[in-house]
XYZ file of C-alpha atoms in Angstrom:
559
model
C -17.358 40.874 26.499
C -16.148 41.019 22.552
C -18.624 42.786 20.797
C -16.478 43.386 17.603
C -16.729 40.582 14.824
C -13.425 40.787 14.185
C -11.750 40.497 17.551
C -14.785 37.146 17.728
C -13.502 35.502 14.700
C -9.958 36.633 16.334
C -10.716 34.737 19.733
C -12.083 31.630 18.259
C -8.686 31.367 16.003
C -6.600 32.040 19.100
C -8.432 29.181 20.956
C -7.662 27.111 18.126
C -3.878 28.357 18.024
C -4.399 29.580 14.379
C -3.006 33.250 15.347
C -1.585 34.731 18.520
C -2.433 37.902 20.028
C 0.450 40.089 18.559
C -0.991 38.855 14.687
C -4.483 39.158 15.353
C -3.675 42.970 16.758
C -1.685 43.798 13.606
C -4.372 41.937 11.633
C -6.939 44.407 13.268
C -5.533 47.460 12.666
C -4.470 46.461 8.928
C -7.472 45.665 7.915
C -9.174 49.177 8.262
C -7.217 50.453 5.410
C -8.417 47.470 3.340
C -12.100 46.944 1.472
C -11.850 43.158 2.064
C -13.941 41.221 4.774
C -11.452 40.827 7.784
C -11.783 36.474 6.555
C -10.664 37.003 3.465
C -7.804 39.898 4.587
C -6.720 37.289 7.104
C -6.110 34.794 4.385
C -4.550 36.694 1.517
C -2.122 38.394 3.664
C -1.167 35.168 5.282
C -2.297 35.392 8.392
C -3.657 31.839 8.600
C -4.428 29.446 6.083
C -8.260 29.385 4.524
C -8.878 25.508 5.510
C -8.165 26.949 9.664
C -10.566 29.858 9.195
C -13.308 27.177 7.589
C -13.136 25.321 10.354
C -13.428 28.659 12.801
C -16.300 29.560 11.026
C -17.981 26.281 11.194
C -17.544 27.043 14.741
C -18.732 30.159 14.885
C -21.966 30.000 12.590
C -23.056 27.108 13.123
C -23.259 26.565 9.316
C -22.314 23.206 8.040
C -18.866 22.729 5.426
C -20.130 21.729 1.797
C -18.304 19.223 -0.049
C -18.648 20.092 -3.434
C -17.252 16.943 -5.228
C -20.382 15.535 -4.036
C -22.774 17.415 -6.175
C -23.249 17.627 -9.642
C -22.317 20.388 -10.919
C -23.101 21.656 -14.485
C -24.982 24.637 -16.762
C -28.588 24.011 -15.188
C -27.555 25.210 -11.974
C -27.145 29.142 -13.995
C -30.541 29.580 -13.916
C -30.797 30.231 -9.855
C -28.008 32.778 -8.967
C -26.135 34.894 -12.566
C -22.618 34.883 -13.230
C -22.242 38.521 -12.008
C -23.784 37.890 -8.652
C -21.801 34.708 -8.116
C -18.298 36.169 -8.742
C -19.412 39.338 -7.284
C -20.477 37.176 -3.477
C -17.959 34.345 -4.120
C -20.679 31.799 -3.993
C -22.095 29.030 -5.935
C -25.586 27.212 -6.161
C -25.347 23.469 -5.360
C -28.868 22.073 -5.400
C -32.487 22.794 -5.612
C -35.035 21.323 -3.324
C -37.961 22.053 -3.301
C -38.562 25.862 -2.339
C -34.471 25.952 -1.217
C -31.773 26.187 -2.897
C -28.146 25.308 -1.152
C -25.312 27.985 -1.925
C -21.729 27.651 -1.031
C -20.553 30.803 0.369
C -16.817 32.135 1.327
C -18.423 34.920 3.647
C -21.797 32.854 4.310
C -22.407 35.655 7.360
C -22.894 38.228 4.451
C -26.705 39.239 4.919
C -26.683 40.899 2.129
C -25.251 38.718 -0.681
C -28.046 36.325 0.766
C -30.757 38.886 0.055
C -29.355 39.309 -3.533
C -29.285 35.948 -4.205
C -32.872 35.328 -2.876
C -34.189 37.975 -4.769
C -32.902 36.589 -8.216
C -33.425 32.888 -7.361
C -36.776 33.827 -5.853
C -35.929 30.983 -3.457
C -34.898 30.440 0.041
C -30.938 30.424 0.293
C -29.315 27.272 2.962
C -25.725 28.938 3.348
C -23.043 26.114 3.205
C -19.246 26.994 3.980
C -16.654 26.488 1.140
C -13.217 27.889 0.102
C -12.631 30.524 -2.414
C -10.889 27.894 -4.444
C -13.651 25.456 -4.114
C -15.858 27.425 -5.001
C -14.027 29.117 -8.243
C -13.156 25.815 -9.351
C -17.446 25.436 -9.165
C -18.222 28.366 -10.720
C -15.979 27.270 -13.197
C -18.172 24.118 -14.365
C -21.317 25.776 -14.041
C -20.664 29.313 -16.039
C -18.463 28.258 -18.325
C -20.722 26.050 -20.254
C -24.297 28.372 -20.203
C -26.044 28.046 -23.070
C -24.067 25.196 -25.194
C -25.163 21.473 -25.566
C -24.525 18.950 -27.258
C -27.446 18.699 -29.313
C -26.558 22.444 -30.695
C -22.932 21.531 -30.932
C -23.697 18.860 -33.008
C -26.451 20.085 -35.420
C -24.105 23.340 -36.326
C -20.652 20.660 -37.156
C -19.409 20.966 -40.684
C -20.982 17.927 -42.709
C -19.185 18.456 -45.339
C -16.916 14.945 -46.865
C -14.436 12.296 -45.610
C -11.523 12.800 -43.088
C -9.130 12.056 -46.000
C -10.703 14.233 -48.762
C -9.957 17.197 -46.398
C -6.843 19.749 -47.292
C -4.968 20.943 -44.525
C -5.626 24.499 -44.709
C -9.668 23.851 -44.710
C -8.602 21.708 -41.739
C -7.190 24.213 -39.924
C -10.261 26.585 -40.032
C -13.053 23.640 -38.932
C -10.689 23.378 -36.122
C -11.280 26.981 -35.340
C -14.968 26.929 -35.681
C -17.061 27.520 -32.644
C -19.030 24.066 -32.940
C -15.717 22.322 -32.780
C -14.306 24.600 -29.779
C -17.493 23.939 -28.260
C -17.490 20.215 -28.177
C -13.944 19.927 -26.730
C -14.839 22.313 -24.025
C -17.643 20.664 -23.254
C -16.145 17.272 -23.019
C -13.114 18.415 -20.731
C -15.837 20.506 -18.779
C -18.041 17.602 -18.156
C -15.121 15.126 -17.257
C -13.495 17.313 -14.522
C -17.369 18.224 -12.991
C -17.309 14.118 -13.079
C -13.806 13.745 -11.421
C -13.002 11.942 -14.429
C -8.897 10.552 -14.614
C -9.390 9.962 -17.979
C -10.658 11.065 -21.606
C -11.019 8.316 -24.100
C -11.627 9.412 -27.639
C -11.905 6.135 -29.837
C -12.412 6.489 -33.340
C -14.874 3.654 -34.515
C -15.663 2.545 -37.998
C -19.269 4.252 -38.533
C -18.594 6.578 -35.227
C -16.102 8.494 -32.404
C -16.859 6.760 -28.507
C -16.021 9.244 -26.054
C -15.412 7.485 -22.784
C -14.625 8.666 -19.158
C -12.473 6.549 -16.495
C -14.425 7.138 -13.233
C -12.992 6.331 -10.476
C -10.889 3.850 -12.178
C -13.684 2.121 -14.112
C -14.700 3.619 -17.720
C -17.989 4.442 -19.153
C -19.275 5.526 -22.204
C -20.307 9.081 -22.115
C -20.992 10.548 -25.408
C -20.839 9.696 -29.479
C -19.021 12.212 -31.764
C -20.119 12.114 -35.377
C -17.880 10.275 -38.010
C -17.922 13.352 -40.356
C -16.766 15.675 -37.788
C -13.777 13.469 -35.995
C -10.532 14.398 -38.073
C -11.258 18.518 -37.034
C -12.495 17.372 -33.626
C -8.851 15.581 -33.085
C -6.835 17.868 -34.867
C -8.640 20.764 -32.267
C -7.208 18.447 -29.306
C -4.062 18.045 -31.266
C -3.509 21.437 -31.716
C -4.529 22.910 -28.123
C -1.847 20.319 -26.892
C 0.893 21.768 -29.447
C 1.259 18.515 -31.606
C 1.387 18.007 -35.272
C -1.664 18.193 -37.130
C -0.002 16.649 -40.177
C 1.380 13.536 -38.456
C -1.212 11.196 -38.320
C 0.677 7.591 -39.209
C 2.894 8.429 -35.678
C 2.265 8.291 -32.161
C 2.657 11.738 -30.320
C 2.791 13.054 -26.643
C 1.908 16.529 -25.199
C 0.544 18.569 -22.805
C -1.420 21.615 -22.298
C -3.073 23.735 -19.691
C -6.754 24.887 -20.056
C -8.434 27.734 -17.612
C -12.171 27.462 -18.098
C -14.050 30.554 -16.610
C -11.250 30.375 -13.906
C -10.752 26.363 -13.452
C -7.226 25.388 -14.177
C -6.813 22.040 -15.915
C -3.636 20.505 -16.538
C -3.962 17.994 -19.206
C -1.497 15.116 -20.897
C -2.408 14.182 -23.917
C -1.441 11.170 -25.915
C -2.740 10.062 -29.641
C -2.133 6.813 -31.095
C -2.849 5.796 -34.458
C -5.501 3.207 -35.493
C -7.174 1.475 -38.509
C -10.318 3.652 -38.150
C -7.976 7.056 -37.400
C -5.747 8.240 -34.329
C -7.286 7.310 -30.939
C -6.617 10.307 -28.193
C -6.330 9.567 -24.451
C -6.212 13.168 -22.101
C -4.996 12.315 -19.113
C -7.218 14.624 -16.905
C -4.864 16.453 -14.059
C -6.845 18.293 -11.488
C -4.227 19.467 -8.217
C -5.887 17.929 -5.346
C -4.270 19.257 -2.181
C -5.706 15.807 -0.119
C -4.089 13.853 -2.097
C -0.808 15.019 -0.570
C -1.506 14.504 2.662
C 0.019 11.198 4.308
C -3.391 11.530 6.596
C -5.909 11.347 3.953
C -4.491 8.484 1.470
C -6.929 5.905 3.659
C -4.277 4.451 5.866
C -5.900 2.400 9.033
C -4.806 3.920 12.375
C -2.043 0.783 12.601
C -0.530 1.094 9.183
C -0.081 4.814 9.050
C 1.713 4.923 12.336
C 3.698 2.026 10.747
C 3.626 3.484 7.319
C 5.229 7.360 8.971
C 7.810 5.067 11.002
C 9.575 3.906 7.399
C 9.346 7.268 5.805
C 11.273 9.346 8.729
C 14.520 6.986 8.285
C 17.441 9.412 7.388
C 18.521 6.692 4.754
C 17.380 3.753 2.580
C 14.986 2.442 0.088
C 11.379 2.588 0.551
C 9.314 1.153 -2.392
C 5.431 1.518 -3.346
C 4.603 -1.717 -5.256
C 1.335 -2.638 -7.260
C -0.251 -2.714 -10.399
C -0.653 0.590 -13.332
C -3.187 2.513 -11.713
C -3.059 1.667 -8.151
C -1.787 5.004 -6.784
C 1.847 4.472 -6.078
C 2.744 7.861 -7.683
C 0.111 9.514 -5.201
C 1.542 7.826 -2.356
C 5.185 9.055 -3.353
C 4.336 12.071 -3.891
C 2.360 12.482 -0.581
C 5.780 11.201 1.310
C 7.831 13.600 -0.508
C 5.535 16.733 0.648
C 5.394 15.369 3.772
C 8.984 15.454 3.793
C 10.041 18.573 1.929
C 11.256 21.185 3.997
C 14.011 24.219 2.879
C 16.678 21.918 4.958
C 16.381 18.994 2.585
C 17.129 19.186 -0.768
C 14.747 16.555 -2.960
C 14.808 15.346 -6.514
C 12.662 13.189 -8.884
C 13.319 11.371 -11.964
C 9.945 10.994 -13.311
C 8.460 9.667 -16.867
C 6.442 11.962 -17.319
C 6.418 14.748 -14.926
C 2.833 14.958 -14.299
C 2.038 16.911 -11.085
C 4.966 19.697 -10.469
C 5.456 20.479 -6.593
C 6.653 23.834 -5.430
C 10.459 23.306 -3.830
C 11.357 19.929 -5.125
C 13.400 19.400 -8.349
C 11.748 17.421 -10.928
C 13.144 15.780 -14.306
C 11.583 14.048 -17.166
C 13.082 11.319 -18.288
C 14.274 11.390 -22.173
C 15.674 8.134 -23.566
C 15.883 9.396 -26.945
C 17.884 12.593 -25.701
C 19.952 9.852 -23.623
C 18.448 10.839 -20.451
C 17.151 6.997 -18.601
C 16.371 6.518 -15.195
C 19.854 4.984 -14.503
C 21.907 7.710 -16.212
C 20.147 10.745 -14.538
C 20.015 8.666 -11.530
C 23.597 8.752 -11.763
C 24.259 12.837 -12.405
C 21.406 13.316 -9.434
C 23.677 11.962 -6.818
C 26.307 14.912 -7.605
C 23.514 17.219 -6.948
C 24.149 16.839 -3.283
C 20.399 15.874 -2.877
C 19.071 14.414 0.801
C 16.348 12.236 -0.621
C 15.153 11.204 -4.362
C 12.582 9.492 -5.583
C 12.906 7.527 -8.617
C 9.454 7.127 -10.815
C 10.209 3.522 -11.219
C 13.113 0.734 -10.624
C 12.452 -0.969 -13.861
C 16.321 -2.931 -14.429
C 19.533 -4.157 -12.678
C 21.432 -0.756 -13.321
C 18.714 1.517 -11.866
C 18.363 -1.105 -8.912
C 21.856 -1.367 -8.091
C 22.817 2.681 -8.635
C 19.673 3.485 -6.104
C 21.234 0.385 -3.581
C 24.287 2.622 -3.646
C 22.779 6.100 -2.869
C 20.898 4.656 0.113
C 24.335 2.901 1.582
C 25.950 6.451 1.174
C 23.032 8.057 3.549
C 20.297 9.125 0.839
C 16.529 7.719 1.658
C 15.421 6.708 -2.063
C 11.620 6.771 -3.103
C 11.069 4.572 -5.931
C 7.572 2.043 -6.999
C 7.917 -1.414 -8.844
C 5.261 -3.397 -10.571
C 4.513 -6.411 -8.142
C 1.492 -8.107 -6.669
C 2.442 -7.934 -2.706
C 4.715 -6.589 -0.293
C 6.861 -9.343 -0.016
C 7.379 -10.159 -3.386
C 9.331 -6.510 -3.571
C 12.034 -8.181 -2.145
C 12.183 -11.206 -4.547
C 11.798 -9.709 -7.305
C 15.175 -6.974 -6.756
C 17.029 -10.150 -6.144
C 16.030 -11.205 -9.398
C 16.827 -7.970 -11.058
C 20.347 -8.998 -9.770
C 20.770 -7.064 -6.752
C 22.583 -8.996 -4.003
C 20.412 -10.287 -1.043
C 22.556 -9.321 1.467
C 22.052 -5.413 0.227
C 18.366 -5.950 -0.391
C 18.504 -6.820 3.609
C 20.927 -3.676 4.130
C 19.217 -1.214 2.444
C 15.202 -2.064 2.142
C 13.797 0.284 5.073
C 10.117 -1.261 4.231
C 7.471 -1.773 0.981
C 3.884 -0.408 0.661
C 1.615 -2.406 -1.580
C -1.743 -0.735 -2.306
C -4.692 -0.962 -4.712
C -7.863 1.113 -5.105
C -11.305 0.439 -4.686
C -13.863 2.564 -5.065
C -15.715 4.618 -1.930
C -19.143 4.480 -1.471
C -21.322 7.096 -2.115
C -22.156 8.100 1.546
C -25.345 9.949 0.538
C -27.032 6.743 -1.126
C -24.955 3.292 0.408
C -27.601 0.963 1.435
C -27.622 -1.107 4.147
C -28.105 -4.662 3.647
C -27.801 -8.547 5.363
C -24.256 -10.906 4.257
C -25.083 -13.832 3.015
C -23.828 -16.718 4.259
C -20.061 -16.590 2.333
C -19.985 -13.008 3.127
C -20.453 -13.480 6.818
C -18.152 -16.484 7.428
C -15.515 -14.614 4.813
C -15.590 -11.400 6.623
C -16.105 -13.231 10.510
C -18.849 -11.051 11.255
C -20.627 -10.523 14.350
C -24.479 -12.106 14.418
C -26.356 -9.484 13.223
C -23.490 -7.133 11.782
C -24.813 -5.285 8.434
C -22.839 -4.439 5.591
C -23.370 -2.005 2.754
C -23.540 -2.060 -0.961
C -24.014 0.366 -3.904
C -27.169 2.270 -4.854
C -27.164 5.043 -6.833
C -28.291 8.497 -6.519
C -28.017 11.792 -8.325
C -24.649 12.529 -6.259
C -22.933 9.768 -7.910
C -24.090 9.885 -10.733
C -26.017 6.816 -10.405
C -23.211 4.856 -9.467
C -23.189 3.964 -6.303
C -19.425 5.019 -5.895
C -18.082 8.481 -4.993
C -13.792 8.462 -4.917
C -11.852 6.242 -4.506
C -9.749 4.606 -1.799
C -6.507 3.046 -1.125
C -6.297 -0.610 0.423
C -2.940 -0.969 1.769
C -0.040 -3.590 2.784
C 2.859 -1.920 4.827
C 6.070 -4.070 5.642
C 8.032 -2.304 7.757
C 12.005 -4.145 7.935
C 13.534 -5.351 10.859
C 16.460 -6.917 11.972
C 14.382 -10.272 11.999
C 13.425 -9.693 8.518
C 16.479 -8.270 7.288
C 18.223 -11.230 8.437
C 15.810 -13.751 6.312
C 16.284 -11.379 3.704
C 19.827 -11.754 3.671
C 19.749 -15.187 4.125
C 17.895 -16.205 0.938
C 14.881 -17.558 2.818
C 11.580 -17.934 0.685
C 9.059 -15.530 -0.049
C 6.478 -17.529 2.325
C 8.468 -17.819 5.057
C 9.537 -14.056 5.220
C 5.867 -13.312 4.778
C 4.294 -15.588 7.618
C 7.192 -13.853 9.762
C 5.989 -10.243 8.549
C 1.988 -10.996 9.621
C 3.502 -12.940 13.208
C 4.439 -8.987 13.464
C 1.226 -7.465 12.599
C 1.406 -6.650 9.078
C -1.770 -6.105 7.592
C -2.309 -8.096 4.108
C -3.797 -6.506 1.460
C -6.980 -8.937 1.296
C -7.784 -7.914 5.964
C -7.329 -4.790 4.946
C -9.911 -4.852 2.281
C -12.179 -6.502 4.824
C -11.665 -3.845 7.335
C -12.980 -1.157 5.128
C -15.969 -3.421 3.754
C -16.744 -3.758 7.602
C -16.568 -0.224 7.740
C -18.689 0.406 4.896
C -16.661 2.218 3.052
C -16.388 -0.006 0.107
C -18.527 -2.787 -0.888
C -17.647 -6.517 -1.127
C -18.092 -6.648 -4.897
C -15.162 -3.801 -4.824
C -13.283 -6.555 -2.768
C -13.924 -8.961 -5.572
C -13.048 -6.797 -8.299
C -9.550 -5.609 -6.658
C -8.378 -7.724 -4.440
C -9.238 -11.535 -5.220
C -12.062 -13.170 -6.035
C -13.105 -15.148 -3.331
């Protein structure tokens, strides 16, 4: 019988395949010359990764995993466990209720961090498993915010005159005043704890809106005073490294913020209007699920058909869809899917905005003479196996990435069109010949997003009459719809997910292809062979209640 923690936690992970004996006996006697718990040794010295010793411990504790993007997570939450003890334990509060208090914990088996944390909460602690980086990333919106509001923020900005009437070296210290540091870091803070894509700062005539994209739908989160919006830009401006003095021009940057140990990438973009320069700060958190083939929201049927296209040697496989719709994330998934130290892969991107360990990347420059089509170009004397190309947006690109798949490269690229199908029409119109479409084209993926509902407050309810016969449900089938709840943010919605087309191409279809036939026909061919239409696959996941029908409406069609 194993008495020893260790060598438990050792046999669970063997049963699981995560180690083999001759690593979990080196891992053993290792470990007593560290002052680490034998979890955390494991991970750091690469033993296994941390997401395989969650799920052991799961096992093994009986404790369940928290999710932590589905709490709200902000400053209150300070006031049950300090700063000290949390990054001292590795845990993080989550929620009060009544006389408990939830905790995410790395080691959630540690008695005594438990004891600590009951004693200064004066509350009963409900372990929860998490990783270390979930739970930095946590700490980091909860502790790096204690004791500033808005309301303080606000009352301690400079009053002093107009935007204009302000010299550039007075400027330049408002921008380095505390309020104004304050209220950016608040804003950024309170958009990544909302899983915000998107910052919005709009200057108004009397005001500044500050708005949040959630989940690909904006609200209005917060008003800026007037008197305070040329240092509150100019702070942005600056912490991206773009010119303070420039105000008439658009400008582009980037910068990377660590906020009581949360890493935020951010692209920032400003944009000059009549009431002053609007600011848009594109929010980049790294989300490891997002590249993972298995968690984009595939069905069963379309994934299997979806990882048949992507392991051809050669070709062209295209996302299509509108701005917004997740093609990048799908490309990007494919390509780590694919990366490996045989293959060598390249992207031409405009702009760069997620950088991926082992692949080459390039930004596009037009004005330095570097397009799509000309780097395209110098890429295939690189010797590279497969390349993705951000967009195929004219003939030349279209026709130079035709020619890399006939000489044996597979070619990731995305276009702007409303189905599957009309991929294929539309590079024939960009000039490229039919018969190569059909030669080359290894299969299309159209996708939108709708947004997931919250799975703590979805409420069950009856179709109506159109909903029933539009959906062909069963008598007595029950769908969901949006509530709202504190875990949402009132909402309703929590994520987002991706409703998916996937044309896979035959010889059948290659040979309509080639043959000029119409976009109907080669699409009623395409569903005889069990492709999945944007619009059934919507219905599927209403079915499933994962999104609503009004999402349906809203993305899809209007029906």
């Amino acid at each position: 019988m194993v008495n020893n923690p260790e060598e438990r936690l050792g046999e669970l992970l063997k049963k699981f395949n995560y180690i083999n004996d001759l690593e979990l006996k080196d891992a053993i006697k290792n470990h007593k010359k560290s002052n680490k718990s034998f979890s955390e040794f494991l991970v750091d010295h690469d033993y296994l990764d941390e997401e395989e010793l969650i799920h052991v411990m799961e096992i093994q504790l009986g404790l369940p995993r928290a999710d932590l993007y589905e709490y709200v997570l902000g400053p209150n939450l300070a006031q049950y466990i300090p700063e000290n003890i949390a990054k001292y334990y590795k845990v993080v509060p989550l929620q009060k209720s009544g006389n408990d208090l939830k905790v995410a914990m790395a080691e959630p088996n540690d008695i005594i961090a438990i004891d600590d944390m009951a004693l200064a909460s004066n509350l009963k602690i409900k372990p929860y498993i998490a990783t270390r980086k979930e739970i930095k990333r946590a700490q980091g919106l909860i502790y790096s915010m204690v004791g500033h509001n808005t309301d303080d923020i606000f009352a301690n900005l400079s009053d002093n005159r107009e935007d204009d009437q302000i010299e550039l070296d007075e400027l330049k210290e408002m921008v380095e005043d505390a309020p104004i540091v304050q209220l950016t870091n608040v804003i950024i803070n309170e958009a990544v704890q909302m899983r915000a894509s998107d910052i919005h700062i709009e200057p108004q005539e009397q005001e500044v809106k500050v708005r949040y994209r959630i989940d690909g739908v904006l609200r209005e989160n917060m008003i800026v005073p007037k008197y305070s919006q040329q240092a509150f830009i100019s702070r942005i401006k600056i912490m991206a490294g773009l010119d303070i003095t420039k105000r008439k021009t658009p400008q582009d940057g980037r910068v990377k913020l660590n906020l009581s140990g949360l890493e935020v990438d951010m692209r920032v973009s400003t944009l000059p209007t009549v009431h002053g320069e609007s600011v848009v700060i594109r929010v980049l958190e790294k989300n490891d699920n997002l590249l993972n083939i298995a968690k984009l929201g595939f069905s069963d049927k379309n994934l299997s058909v979806f990882k048949q296209m992507v392991y051809n040697p050669h070709g062209i496989i295209l996302a299509t869809g509108p701005t917004g719709s997740g093609k990048s994330t799908t490309l990007f998934a494919v390509l780590n899917e694919l990366n490996s130290v045989e293959k060598k892969l390249i992207t031409i991107e405009d702009p760069v905005e997620y950088q991926l360990r082992g692949i080459n990347q390039v930004q596009v420059n037009p004005q330095a003479g570097l397009s799509f089509a000309k780097t395209l170009r110098s890429i295939l004397r690189q010797d590279p196996d497969i390349i993705m190309v951000g967009e195929v947006r004219d003939e030349e690109t279209a026709m130079i990435s035709v020619r890399a798949a006939l000489t044996g490269h597979l070619v990731l690229s995305s276009l702007h069109t409303n189905d599957a199908v009309s991929s294929i029409t539309r590079l024939v119109e960009m000039g490229v010949p039919a018969y190569l479409v059909a030669s080359t084209l290894r299969g299309v993926i159209a996708q939108r997003l709708v947004r997931r509902l919250c799975s703590n407050c979805k409420e069950e309810y009856s179709p109506d009459e159109k909903e029933f016969k539009l959906l062909a449900l069963k008598p007595g089938e029950k769908l969901y719809k949006a509530k709202g709840c504190s875990k949402c943010n009132a909402t309703g919605y929590s994520g987002r997910l991706a409703v998916q087309e996937v044309l896979k191409i035959d010889d059948d279809l290659a040979k309509m292809i080639a043959n000029n036939k119409g976009k109907q026909e080669i699409k009623e061919l395409a569903i005889e062979k069990g492709m999945i239409t944007l619009l059934d696959d919507a219905k599927y996941k209403v079915i499933k209640g994962l999104t609503s029908y009004e999402e349906l409406e809203r993305v899809i069609v209007k029906l």
